[in-house]
XYZ file of N, CA, C and O in Angstrom:
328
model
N -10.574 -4.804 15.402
C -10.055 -3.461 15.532
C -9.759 -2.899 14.146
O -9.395 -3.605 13.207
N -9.946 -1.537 14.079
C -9.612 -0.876 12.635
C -8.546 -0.257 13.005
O -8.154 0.272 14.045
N -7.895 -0.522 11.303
C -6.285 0.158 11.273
C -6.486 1.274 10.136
O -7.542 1.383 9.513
N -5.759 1.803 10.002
C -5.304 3.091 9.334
C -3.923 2.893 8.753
O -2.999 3.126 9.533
N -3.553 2.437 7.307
C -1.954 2.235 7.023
C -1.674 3.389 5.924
O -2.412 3.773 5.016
N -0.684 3.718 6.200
C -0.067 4.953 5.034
C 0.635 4.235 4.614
O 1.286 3.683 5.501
N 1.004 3.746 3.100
C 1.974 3.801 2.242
C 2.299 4.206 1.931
O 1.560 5.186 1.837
N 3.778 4.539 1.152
C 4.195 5.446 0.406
C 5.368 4.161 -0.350
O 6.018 3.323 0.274
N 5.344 4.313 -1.384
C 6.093 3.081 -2.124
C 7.573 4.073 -2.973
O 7.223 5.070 -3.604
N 8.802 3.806 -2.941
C 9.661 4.133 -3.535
C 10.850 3.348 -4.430
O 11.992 3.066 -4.067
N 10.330 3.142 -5.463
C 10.630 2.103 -6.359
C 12.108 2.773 -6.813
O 12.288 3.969 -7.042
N 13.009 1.822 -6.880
C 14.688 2.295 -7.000
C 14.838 2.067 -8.717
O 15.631 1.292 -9.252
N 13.961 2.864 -9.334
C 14.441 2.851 -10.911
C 13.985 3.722 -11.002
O 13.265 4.183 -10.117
N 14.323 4.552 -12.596
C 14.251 6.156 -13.107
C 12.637 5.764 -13.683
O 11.953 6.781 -13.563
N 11.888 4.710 -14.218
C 10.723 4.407 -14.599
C 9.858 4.319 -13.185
O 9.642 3.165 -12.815
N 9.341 5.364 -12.353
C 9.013 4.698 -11.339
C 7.364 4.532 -11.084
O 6.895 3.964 -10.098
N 6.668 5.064 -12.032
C 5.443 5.021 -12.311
C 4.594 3.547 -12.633
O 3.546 2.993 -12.304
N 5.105 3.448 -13.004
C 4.654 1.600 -13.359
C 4.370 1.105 -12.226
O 3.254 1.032 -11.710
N 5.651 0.657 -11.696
C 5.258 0.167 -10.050
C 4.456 0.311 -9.307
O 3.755 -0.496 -8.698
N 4.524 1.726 -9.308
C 3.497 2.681 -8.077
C 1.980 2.344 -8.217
O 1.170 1.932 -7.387
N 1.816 2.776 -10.055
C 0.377 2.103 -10.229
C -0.066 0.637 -9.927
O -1.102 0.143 -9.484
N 1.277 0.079 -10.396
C 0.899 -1.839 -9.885
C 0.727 -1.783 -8.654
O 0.230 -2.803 -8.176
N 1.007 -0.775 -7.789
C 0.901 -1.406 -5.816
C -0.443 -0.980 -6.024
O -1.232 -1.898 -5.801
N -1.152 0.423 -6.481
C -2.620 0.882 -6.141
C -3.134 0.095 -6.975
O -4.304 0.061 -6.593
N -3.033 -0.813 -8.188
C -4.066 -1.712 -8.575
C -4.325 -2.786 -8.027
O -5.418 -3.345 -8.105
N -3.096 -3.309 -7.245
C -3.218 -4.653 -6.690
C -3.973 -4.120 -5.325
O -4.989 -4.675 -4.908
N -3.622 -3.459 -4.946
C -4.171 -3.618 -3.219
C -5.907 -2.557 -3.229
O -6.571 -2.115 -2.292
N -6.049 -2.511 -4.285
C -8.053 -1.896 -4.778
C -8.459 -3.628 -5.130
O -9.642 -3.911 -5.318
N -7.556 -4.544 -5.185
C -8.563 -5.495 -5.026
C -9.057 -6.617 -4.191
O -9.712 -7.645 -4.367
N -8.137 -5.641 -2.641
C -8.862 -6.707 -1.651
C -10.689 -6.102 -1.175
O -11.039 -4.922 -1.147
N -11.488 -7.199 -0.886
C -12.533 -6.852 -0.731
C -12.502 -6.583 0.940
O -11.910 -7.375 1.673
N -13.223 -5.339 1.494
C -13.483 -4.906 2.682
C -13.168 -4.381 3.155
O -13.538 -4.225 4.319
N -11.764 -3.371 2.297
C -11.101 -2.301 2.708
C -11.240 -1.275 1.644
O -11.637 -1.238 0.480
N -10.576 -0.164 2.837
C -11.551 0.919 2.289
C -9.904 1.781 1.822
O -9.128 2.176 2.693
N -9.631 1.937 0.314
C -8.529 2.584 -0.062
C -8.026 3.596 -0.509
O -7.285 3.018 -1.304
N -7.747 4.936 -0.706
C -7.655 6.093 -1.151
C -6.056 6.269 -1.653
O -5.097 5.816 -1.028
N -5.990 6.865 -2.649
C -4.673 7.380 -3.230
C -4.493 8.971 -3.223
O -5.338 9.862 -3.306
N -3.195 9.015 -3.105
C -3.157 10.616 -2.907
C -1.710 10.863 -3.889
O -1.072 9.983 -4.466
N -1.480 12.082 -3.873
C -0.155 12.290 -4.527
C 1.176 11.356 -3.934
O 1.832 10.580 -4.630
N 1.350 11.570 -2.802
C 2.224 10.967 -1.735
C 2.215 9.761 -1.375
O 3.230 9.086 -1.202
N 0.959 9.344 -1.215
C 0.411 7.994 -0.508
C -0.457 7.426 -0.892
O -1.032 7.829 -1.904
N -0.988 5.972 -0.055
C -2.191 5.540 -0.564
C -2.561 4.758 1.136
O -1.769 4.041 1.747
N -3.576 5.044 1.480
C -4.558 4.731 2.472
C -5.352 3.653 2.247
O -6.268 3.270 1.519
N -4.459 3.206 3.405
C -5.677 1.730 3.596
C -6.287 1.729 4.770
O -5.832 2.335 5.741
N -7.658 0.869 4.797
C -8.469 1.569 5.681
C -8.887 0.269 6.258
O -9.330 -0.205 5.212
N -9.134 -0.923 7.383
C -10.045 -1.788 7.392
C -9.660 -2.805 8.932
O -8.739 -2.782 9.748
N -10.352 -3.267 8.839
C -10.226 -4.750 9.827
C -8.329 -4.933 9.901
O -7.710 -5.221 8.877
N -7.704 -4.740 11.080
C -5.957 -4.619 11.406
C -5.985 -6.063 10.341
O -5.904 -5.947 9.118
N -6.114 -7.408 11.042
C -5.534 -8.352 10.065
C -5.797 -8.395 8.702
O -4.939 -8.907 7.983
N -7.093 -7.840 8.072
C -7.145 -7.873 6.661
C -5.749 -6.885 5.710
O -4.952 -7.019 4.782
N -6.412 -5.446 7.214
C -5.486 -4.745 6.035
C -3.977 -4.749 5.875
O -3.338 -4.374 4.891
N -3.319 -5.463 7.539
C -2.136 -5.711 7.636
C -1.722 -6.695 6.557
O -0.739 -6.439 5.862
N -2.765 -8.350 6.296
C -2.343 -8.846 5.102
C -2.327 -8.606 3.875
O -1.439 -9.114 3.189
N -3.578 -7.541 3.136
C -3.024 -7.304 2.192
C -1.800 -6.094 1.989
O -1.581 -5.596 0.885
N -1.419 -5.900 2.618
C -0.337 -4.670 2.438
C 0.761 -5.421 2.304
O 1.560 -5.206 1.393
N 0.989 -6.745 3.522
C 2.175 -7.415 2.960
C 1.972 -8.287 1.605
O 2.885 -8.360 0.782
N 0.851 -8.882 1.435
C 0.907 -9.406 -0.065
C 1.178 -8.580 -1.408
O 1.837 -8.761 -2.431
N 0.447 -7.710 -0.960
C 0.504 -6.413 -1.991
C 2.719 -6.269 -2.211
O 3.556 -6.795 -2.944
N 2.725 -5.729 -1.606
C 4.206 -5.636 -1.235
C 4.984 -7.036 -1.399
O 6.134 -6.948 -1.829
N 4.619 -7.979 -1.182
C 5.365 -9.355 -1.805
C 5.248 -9.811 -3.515
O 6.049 -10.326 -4.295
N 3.360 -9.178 -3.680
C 3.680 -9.147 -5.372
C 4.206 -8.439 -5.939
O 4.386 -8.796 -7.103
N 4.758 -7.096 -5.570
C 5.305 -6.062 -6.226
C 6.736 -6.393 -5.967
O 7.489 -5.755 -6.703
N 7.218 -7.048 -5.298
C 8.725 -7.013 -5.555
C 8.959 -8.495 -6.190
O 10.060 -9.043 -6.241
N 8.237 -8.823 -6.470
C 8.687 -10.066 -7.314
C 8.501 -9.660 -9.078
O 9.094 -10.083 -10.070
N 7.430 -8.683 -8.908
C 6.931 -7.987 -10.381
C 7.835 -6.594 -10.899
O 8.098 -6.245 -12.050
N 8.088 -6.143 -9.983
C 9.163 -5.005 -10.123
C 10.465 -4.836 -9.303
O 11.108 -3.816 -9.057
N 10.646 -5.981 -8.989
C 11.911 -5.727 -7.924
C 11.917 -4.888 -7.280
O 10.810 -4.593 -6.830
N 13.335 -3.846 -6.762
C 13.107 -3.418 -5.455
C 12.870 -2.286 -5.634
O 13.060 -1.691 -6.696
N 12.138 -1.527 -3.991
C 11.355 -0.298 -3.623
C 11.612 -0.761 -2.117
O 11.907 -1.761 -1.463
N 11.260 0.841 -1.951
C 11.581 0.924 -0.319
C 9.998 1.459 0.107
O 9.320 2.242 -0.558
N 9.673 0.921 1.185
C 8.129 1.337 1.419
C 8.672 1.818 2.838
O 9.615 1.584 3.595
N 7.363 2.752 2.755
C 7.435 3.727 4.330
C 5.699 3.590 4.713
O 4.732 3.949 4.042
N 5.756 2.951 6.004
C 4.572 2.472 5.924
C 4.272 3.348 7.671
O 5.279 3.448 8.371
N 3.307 3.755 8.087
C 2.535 4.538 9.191
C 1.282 3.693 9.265
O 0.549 3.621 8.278
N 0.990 3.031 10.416
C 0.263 2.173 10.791
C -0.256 2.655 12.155
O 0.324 2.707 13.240
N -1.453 2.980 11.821
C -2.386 3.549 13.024
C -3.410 2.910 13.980
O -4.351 3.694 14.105
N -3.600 1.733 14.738
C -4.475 1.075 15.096
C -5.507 1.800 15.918
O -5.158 2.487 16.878
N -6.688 1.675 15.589
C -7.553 1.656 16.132
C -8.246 3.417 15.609
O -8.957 4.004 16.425
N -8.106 3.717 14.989
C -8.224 5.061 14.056
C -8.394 4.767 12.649
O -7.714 4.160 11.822
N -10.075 5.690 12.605
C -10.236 5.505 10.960
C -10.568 6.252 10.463
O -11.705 6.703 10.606
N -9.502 6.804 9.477
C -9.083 7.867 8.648
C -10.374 8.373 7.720
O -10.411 9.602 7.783
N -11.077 8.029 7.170
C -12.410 8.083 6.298
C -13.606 7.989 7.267
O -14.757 8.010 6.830
């Protein structure tokens, strides 16, 4: 089944750019999903278990690399956004 996930990442420091780019670099490098960035968000596109795991890995390396952020995540099964 294909999922559709909205992120939106909100990193709790006045530097919050760093982070944001570390979540869209890390999660452009799972292979087989399909990812888009926007002002607001970033779209993940693919197979539910791929893209459900990398979103939580993605999100487990970033808070170990930047500590904390609050993510707002919209998870659409079976709908594909692209």
């Amino acid at each position: 089944m294909q999922v559709t996930i909205d992120v939106s990442m909100y990193p709790n420091r006045e530097d919050f750019i760093p982070p944001i780019k570390g979540f869209i670099e890390k999660i452009n490098c799972y292979p087989g999903l399909e990812v888009q960035t926007f002002p607001t968000s970033t779209v993940v596109q693919g197979e539910y278990q791929a893209a459900m795991q990398a979103v939580q890995d993605t999100i487990a390396a970033c808070r170990e690399e930047f500590d904390m952020a609050v993510y707002v995540l919209k998870v659409i099964p079976g709908y594909e956004a692209f």
